[in-house]
Coordinates of C-alpha atoms and ligand atoms in Angstrom, one line a residue:
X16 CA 18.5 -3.4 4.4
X17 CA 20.5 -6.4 4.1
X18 CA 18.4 -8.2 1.7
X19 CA 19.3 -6.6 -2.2
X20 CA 16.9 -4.8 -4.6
X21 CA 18.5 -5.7 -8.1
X22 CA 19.4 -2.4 -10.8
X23 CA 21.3 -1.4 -7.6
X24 CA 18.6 0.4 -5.5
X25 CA 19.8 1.7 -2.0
X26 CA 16.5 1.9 -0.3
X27 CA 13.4 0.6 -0.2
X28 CA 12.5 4.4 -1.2
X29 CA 14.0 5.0 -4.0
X30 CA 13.3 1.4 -5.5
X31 CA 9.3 2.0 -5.3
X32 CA 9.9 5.6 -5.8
X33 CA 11.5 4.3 -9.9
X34 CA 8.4 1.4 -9.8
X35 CA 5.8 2.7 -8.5
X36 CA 6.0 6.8 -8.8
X37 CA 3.7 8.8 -6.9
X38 CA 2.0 6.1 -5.3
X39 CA 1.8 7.4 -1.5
X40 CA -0.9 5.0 0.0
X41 CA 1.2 1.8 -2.1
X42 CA 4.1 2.8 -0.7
X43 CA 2.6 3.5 3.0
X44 CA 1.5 -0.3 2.8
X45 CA 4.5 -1.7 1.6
X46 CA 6.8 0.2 3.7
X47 CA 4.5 -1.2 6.7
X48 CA 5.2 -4.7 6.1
X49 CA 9.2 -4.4 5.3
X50 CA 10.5 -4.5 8.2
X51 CA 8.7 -7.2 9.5
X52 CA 9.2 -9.5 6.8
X53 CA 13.1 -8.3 6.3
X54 CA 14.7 -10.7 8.7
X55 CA 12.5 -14.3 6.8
X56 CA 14.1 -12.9 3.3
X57 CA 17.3 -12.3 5.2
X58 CA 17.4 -16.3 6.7
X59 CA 16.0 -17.9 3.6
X60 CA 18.6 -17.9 0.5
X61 CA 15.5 -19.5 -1.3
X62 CA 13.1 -16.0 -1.3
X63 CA 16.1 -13.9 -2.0
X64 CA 17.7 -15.9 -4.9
X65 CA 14.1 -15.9 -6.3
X66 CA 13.8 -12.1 -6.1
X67 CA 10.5 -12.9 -4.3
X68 CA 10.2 -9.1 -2.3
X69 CA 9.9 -7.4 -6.1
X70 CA 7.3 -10.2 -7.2
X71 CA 5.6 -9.8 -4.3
X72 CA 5.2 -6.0 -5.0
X73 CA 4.6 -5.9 -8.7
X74 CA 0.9 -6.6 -9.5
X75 CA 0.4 -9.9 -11.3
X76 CA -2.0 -7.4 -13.8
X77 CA -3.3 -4.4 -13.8
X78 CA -6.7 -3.5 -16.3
X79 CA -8.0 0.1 -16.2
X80 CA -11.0 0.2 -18.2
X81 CA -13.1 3.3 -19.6
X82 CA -17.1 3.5 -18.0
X83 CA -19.7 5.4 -20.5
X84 CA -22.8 5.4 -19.2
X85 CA -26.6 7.6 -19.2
X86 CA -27.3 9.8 -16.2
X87 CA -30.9 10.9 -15.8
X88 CA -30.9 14.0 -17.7
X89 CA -30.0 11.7 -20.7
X90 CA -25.9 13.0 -20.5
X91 CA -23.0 10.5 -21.4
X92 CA -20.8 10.6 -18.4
X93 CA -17.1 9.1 -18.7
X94 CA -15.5 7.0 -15.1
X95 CA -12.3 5.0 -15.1
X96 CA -12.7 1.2 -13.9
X97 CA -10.1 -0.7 -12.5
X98 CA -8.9 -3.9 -11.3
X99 CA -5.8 -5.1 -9.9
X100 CA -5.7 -8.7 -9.6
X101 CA -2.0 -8.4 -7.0
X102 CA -1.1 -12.0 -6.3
X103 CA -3.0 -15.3 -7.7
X104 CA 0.1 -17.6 -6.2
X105 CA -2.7 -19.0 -3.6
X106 CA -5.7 -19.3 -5.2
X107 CA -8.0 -17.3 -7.5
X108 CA -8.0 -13.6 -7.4
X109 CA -10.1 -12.4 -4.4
X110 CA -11.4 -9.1 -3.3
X111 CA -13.2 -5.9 -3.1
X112 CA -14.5 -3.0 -5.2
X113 CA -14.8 0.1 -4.2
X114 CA -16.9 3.4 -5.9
X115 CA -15.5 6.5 -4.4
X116 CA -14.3 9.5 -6.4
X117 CA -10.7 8.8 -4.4
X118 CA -9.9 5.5 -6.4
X119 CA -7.4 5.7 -8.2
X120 CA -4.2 3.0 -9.0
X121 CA -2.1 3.8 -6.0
X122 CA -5.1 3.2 -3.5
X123 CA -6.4 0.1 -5.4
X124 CA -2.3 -1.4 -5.1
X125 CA -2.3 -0.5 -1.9
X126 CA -6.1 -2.6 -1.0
X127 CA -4.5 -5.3 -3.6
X128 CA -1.2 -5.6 -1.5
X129 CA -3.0 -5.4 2.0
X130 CA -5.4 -8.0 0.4
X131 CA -2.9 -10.7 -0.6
X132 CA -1.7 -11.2 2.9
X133 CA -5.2 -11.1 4.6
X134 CA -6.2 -13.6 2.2
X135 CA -4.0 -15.7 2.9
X136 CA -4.1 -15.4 6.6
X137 CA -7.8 -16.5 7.0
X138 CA -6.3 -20.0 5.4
X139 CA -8.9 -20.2 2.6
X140 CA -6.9 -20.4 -0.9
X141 CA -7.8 -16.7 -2.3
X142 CA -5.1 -14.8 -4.2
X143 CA -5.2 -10.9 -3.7
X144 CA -6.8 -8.3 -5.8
X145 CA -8.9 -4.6 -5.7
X146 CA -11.0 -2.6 -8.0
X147 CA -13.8 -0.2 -8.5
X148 CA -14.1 3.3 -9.9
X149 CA -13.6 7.1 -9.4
X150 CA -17.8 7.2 -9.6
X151 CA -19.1 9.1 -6.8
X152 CA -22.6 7.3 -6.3
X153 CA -23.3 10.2 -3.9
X154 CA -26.6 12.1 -5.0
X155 CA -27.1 9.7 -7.4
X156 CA -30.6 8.3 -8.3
X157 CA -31.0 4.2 -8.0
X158 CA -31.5 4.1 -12.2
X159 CA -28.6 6.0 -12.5
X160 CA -26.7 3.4 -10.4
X161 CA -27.9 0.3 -12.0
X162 CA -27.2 1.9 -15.2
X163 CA -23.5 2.7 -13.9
X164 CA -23.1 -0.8 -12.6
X165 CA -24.3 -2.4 -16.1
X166 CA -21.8 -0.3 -18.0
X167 CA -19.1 -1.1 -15.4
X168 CA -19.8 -4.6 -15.7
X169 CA -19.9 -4.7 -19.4
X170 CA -15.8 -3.9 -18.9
X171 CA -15.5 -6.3 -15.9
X172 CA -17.0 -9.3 -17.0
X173 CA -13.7 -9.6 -19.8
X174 CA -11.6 -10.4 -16.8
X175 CA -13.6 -11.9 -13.9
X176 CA -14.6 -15.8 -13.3
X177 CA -14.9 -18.5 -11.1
X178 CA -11.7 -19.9 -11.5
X179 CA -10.1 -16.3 -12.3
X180 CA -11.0 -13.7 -10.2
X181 CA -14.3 -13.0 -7.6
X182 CA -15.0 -9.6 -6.7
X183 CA -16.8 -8.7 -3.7
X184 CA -17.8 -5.2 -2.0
X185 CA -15.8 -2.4 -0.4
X186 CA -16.9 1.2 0.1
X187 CA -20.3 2.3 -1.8
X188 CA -20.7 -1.0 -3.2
X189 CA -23.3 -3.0 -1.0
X190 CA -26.0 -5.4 -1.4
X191 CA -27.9 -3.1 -4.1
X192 CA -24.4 -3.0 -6.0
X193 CA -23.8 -6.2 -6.0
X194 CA -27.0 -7.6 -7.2
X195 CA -26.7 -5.1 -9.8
X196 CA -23.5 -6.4 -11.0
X197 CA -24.5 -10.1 -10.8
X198 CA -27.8 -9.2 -13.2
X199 CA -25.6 -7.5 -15.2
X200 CA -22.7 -10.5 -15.4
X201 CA -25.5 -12.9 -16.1
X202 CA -27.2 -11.3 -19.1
X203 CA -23.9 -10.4 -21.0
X204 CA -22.3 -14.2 -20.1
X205 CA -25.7 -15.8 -19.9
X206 CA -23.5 -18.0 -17.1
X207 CA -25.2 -17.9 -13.6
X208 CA -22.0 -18.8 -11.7
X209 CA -20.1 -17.8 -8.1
X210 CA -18.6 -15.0 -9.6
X211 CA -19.1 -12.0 -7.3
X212 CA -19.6 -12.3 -3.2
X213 CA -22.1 -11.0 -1.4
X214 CA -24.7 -11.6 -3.2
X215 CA -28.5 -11.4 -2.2
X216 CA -29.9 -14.7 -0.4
X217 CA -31.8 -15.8 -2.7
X218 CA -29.0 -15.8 -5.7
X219 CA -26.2 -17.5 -4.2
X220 CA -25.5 -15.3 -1.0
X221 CA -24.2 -16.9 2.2
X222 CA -26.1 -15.8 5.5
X223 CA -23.9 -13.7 7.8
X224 CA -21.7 -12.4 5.0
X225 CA -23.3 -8.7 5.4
X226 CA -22.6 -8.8 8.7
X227 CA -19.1 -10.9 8.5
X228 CA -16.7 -7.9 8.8
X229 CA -17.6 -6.1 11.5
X230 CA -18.7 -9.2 13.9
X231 CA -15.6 -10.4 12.7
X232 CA -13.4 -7.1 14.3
X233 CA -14.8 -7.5 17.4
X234 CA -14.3 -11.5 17.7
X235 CA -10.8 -10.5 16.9
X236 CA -11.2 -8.0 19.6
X237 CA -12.3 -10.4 22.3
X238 CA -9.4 -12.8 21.3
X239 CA -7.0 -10.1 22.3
X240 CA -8.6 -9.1 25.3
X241 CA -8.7 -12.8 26.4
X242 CA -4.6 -12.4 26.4
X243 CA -4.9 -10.0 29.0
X244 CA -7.8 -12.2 30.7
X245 CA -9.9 -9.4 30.1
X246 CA -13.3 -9.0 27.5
X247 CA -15.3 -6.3 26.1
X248 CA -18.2 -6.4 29.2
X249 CA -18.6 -2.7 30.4
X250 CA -16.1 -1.3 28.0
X251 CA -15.9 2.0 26.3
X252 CA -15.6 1.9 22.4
X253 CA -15.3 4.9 20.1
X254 CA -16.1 3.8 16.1
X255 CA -15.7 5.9 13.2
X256 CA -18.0 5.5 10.3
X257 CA -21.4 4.4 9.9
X258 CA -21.3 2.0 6.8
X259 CA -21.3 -1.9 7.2
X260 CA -18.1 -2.0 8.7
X261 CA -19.1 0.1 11.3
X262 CA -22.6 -0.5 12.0
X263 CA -21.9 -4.5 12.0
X264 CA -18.9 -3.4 14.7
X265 CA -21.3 -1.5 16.4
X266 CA -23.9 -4.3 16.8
X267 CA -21.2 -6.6 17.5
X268 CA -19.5 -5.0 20.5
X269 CA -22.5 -4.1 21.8
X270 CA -23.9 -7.5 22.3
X271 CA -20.7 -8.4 23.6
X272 CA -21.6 -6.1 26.9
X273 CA -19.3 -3.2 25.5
X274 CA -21.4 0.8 25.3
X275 CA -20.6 2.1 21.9
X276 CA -20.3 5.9 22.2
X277 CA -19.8 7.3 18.6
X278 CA -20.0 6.8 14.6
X279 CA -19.3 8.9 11.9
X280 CA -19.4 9.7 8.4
X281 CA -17.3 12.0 6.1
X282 CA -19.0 15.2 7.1
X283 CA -18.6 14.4 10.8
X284 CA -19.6 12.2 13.9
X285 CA -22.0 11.9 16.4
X286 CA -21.2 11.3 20.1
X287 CA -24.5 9.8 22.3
X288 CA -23.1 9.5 25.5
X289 CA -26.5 7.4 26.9
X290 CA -24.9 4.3 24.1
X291 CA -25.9 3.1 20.6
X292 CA -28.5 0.4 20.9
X293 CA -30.0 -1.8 17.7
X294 CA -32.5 0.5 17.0
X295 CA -30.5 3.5 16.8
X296 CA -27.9 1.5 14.3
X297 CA -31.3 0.7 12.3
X298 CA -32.3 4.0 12.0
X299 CA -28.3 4.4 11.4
X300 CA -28.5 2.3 8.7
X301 CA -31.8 3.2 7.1
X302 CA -30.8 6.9 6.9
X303 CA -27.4 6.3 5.2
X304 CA -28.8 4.2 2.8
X305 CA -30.7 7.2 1.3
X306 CA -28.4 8.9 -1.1
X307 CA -26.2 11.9 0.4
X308 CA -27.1 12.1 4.0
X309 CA -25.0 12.6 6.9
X310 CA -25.0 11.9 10.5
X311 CA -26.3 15.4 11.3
X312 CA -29.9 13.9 11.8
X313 CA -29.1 11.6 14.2
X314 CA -28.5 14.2 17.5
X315 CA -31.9 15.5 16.8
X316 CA -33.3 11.9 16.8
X317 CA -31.3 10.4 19.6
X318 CA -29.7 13.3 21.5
X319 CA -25.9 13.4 22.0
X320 CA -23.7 15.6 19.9
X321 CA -22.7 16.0 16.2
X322 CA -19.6 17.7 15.1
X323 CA -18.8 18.3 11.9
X324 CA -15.6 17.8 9.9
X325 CA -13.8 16.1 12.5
X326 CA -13.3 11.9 13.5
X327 CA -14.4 10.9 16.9
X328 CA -11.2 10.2 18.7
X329 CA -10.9 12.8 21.3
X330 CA -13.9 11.0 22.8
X331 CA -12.3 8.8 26.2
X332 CA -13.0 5.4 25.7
X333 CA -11.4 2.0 26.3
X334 CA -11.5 0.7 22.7
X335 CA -10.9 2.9 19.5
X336 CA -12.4 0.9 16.1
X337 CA -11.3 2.9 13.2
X338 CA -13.9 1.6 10.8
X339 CA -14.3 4.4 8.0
X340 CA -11.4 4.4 5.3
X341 CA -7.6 4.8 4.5
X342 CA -5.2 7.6 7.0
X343 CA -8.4 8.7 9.0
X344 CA -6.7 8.5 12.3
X345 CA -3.2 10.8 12.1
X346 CA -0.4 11.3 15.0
X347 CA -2.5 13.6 16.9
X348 CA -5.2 11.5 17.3
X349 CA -3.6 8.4 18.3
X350 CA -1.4 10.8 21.0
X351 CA -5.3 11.8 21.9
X352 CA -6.4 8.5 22.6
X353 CA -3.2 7.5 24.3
X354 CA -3.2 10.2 26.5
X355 CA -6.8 9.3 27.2
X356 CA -5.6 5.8 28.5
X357 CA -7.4 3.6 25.5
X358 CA -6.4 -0.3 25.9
X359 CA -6.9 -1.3 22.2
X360 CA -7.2 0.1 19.0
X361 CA -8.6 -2.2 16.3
X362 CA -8.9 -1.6 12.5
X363 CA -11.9 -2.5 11.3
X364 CA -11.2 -0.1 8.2
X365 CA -8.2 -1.0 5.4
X366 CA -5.1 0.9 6.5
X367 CA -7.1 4.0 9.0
X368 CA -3.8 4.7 10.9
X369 CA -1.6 6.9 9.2
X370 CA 2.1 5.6 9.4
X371 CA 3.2 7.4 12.3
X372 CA -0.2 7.1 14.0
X373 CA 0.4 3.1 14.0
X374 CA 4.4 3.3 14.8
X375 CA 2.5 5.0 18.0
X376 CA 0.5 2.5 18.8
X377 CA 2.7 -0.7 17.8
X378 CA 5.4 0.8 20.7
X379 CA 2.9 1.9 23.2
X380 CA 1.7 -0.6 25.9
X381 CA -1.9 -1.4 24.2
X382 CA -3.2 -3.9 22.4
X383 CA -3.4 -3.2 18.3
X384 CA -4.6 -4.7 15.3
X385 CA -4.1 -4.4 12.1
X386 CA -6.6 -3.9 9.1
X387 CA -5.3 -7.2 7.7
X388 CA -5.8 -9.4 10.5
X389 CA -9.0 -7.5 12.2
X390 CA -11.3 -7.5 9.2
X391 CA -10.1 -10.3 7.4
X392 CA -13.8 -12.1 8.3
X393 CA -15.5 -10.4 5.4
X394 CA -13.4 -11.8 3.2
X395 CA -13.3 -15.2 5.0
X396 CA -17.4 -15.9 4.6
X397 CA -16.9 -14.5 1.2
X398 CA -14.4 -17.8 0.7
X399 CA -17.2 -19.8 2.3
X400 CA -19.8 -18.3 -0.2
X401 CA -17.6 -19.5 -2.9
X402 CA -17.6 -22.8 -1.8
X403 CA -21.4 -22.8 -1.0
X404 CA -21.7 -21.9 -5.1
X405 CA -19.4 -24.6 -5.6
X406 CA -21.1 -27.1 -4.3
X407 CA -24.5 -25.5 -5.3
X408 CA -25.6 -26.0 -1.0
X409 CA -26.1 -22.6 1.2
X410 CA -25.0 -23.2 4.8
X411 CA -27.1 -21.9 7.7
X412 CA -26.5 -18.6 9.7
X413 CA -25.4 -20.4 12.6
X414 CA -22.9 -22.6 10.7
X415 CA -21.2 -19.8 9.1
X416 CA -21.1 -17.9 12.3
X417 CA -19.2 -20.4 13.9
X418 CA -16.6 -21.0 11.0
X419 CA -16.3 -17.1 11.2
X420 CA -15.2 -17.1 14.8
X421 CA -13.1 -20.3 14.5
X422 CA -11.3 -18.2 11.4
X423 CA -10.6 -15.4 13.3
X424 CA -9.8 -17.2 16.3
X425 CA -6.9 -18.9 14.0
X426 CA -5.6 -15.7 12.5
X427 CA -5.4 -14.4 16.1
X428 CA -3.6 -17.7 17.0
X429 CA -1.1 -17.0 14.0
X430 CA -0.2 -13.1 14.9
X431 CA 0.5 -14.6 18.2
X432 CA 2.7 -17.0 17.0
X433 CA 4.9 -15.1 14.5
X434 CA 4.4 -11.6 16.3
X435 CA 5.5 -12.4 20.1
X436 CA 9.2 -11.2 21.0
X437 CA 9.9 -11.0 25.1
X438 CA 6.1 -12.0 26.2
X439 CA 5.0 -8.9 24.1
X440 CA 2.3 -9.7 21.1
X441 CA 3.1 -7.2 17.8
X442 CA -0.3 -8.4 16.0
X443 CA 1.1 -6.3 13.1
X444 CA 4.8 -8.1 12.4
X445 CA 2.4 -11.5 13.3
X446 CA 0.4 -10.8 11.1
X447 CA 2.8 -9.5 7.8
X448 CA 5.2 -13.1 9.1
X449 CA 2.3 -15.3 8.6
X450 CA 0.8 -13.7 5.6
X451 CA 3.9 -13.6 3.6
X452 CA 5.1 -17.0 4.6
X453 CA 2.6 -18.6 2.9
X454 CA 2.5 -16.6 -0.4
X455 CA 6.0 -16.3 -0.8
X456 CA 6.4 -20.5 -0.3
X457 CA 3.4 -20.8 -3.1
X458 CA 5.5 -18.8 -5.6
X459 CA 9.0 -20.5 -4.7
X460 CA 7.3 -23.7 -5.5
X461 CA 5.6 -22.3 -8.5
X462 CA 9.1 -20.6 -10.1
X463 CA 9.0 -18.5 -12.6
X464 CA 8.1 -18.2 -16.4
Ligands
NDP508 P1 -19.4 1.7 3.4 O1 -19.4 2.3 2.1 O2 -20.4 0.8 3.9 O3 -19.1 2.8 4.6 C1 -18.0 3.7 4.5 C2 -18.1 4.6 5.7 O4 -16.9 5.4 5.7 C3 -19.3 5.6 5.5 O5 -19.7 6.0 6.8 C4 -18.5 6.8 4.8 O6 -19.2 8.1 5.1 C5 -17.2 6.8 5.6 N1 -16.2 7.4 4.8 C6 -15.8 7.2 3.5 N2 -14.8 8.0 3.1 C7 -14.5 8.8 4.2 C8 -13.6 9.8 4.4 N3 -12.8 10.2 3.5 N4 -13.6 10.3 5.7 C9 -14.4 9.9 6.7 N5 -15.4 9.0 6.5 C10 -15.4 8.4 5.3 O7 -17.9 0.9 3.4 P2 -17.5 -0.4 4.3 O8 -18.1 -0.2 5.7 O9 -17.7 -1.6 3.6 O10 -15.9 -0.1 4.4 C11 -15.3 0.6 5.4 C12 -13.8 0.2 5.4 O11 -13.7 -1.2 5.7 C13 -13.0 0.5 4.2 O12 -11.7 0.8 4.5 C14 -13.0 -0.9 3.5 O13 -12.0 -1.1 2.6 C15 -12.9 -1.8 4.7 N6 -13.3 -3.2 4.6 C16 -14.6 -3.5 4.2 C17 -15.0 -4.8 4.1 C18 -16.4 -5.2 3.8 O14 -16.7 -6.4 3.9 N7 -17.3 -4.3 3.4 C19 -14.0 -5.9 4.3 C20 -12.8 -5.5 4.8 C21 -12.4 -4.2 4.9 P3 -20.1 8.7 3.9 O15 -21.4 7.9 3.9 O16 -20.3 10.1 4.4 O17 -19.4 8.6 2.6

């Protein structure tokens, strides 16, 4: 690299291998956006004199927090809490929280670092943060979550606002969650502000923002396809998971003339060859919402095929949405789905490509987006539910569904600008240019101290 780390570090390697040790999903994310943001640092004296590349990769602050809290049979239980509030250089802290017994600080840098630049893609001013807990709701009775959330929340509430930080959801932490939390923030604070997103309608929720994510994936979708004057009628798509990303996906690209084949779940997936329809994703939804299912149910329902312990990629399909969680989709997979003539991949899910699974897909002739661009509309209508508390005035469905599209159709239009080299579009360098641009200009102009 021609850009220099200071304290003498060769590589990028062995700098985040002395700052950040044993932190493979941070360093995964980092390493993904080096290369494409190498050659700005390299042309601007300004970011390198002002070290901006080791800012940008150090979190701002980082609070881990101890959980103690009552199960049923009337036993304390200890979980670790977290919260990584990455970059604030563009606006308050913004993002996620995820309860899944796989959090832990690497994962939550890595979802604070993806965050920073998605934030500031979508245009809205939102700094970038994560957090959650190594809880594992699964099996867990509804008074044992509310009683989990209240004791989380009597941690969090020390260093969320506002004007400081908003969380929102992320894996396990849904509608129920988050009204939860909210009750909880108010009676400790005895404040009734904007302080978490997605909330429930009638305490400061904005319409559409359940459903912003995944919608949100498959307008990006149909942005791409327009470049290659072709949309999602008649198409093929393969999605993994069955959570709101997916489901919303699902719905989504369905309405948009596409036949969704598949979903899955961390036991396995289901493959229904006939097409999901809305009332299968009800009944989807509705049986995943009851503590420890799987997808298992749905074959003898529906029909199709369930296979357990595997993703849904060697399915043929036009479209693959990985919509699930981190490194789901590996090398094999993605030479699967190659070799199986897919057109697009889209991430619907925070990092799902492994690193060599993407560097597959960035060099093959396909179209491919990346988590941070694709399902950056979640966070986007949670910036317009922040702005509806603000201004104490919800907006209607309709309204927020059109902002939604118009966001996404302006991230698409800024991969396309900073990722196009010889009439080809690399959505992923677009997207890490843009992103970074804009953070690393907010904290030149805010120097240091
Ligand atoms: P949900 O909790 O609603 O759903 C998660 C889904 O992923 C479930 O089907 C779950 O299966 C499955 N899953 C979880 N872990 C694994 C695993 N190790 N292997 C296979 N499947 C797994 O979460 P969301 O839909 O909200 O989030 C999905 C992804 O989208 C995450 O990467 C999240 O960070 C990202 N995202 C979410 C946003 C949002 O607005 N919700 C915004 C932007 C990104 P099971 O039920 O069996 O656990």
């Amino acid at each position: 690299m021609t850009f220099s780390l200071s304290d003498g570090f060769d590589s990028l390697e062995d700098f985040l291998d002395a700052r950040a040790p044993n932190e493979p999903e941070f360093h995964q994310a980092v390493s993904e956006v080096i290369d494409d943001i190498k050659p700005i640092m390299d042309a601007n004296s300004d970011f390198k004199s002002a070290n901006i590349f080791e800012r940008l990769v150090e979190p701002e602050r980082t609070v881990s927090f101890r959980i103690t809290w009552l199960n049923d049979k009337n036993e304390i239980e200890v979980n670790r809490g977290y919260r990584v509030q990455f970059n604030g250089a563009i606006g308050p802290y913004k993002g996620g929280q995820r309860f899944h017994p796989s959090v832990n600080p690497s994962v939550l840098k890595f979802l604070g670092f993806e965050q920073t630049f998605k934030n500031a893609l979508t245009g809205l001013p939102m700094g970038g943060a994560k957090g959650g807990s190594d809880f594992d709701p699964s099996g867990r009775s509804d008074q044992e979550i509310m009683r989990f959330c209240n004791a989380y929340m009597q941690q969090l509430h020390h260093y969320i606002g506002p004007d400081i930080d908003i969380p929102a959801g992320d894996i396990n932490v849904g509608a129920r969650e988050i009204g939860y939390l909210f009750g909880a923030y108010r009676r400790i604070t005895n404040r009734f502000q904007g302080v978490l997103t997605g909330k429930g309608l009638s305490f400061g929720g904005s319409e559409m923002r359940t459903e912003a994510t995944g919608f949100g994936v498959m307008y990006f979708l149909a942005e791409m396809m327009k470049t290659h004057d072709d949309t999602l009628e008649g198409k093929s798509v393969v999605i993994s998971g069955s959570g709101n990303v997916a489901t919303h996906a699902a719905e989504k690209a369905i309405a948009m003339g596409a036949k969704v084949l598949t979903l899955s779940d961390s036991s396995g997936f289901i493959h229904d060859p006939d097409g999901l329809d809305q009332e299968k994703i009800e009944w989807v939804r509705a049986h995943k919402a009851k503590s420890g299912t799987t997808l298992a149910a749905y074959s003898e329902k529906f029909g199709g095929d369930w296979t357990k312990g595997k993703g849904p990629w060697g399915v043929q399909a036009d479209i693959a949405a990985p919509c699930a969680t981190q490194n789901e989709l590996d090398e094999d997979s993605a030479k699967t789905l190659l070799d199986n003539g897919v057109l697009a991949v889209i991430e619907g899910a925070n990092m799902p490509s492994t690193a060599a699974a993407k560097s597959l897909f960035r060099s093959a002739d396909i179209l491919f987006a990346p988590g941070k661009a694709a399902n950056a509309g979640g966070v986007a209508v949670s910036g317009l539910e922040i702005s509806q508390n603000r201004t104490r005035r919800p907006s209607d469905a309709e309204d927020v569904d059109k902002d939604l599209q118009e966001i996404m159709s302006k991230i698409h239009a800024a991969c396309v600008e900073d990722g196009t080299r010889d009439g080809r579009i690399d959505y992923a360098k677009g997207a890490n240019i843009a992103g970074f641009r804009k953070v690393a200009d907010a904290m030149l102009s805010q120097g240091v101290g």
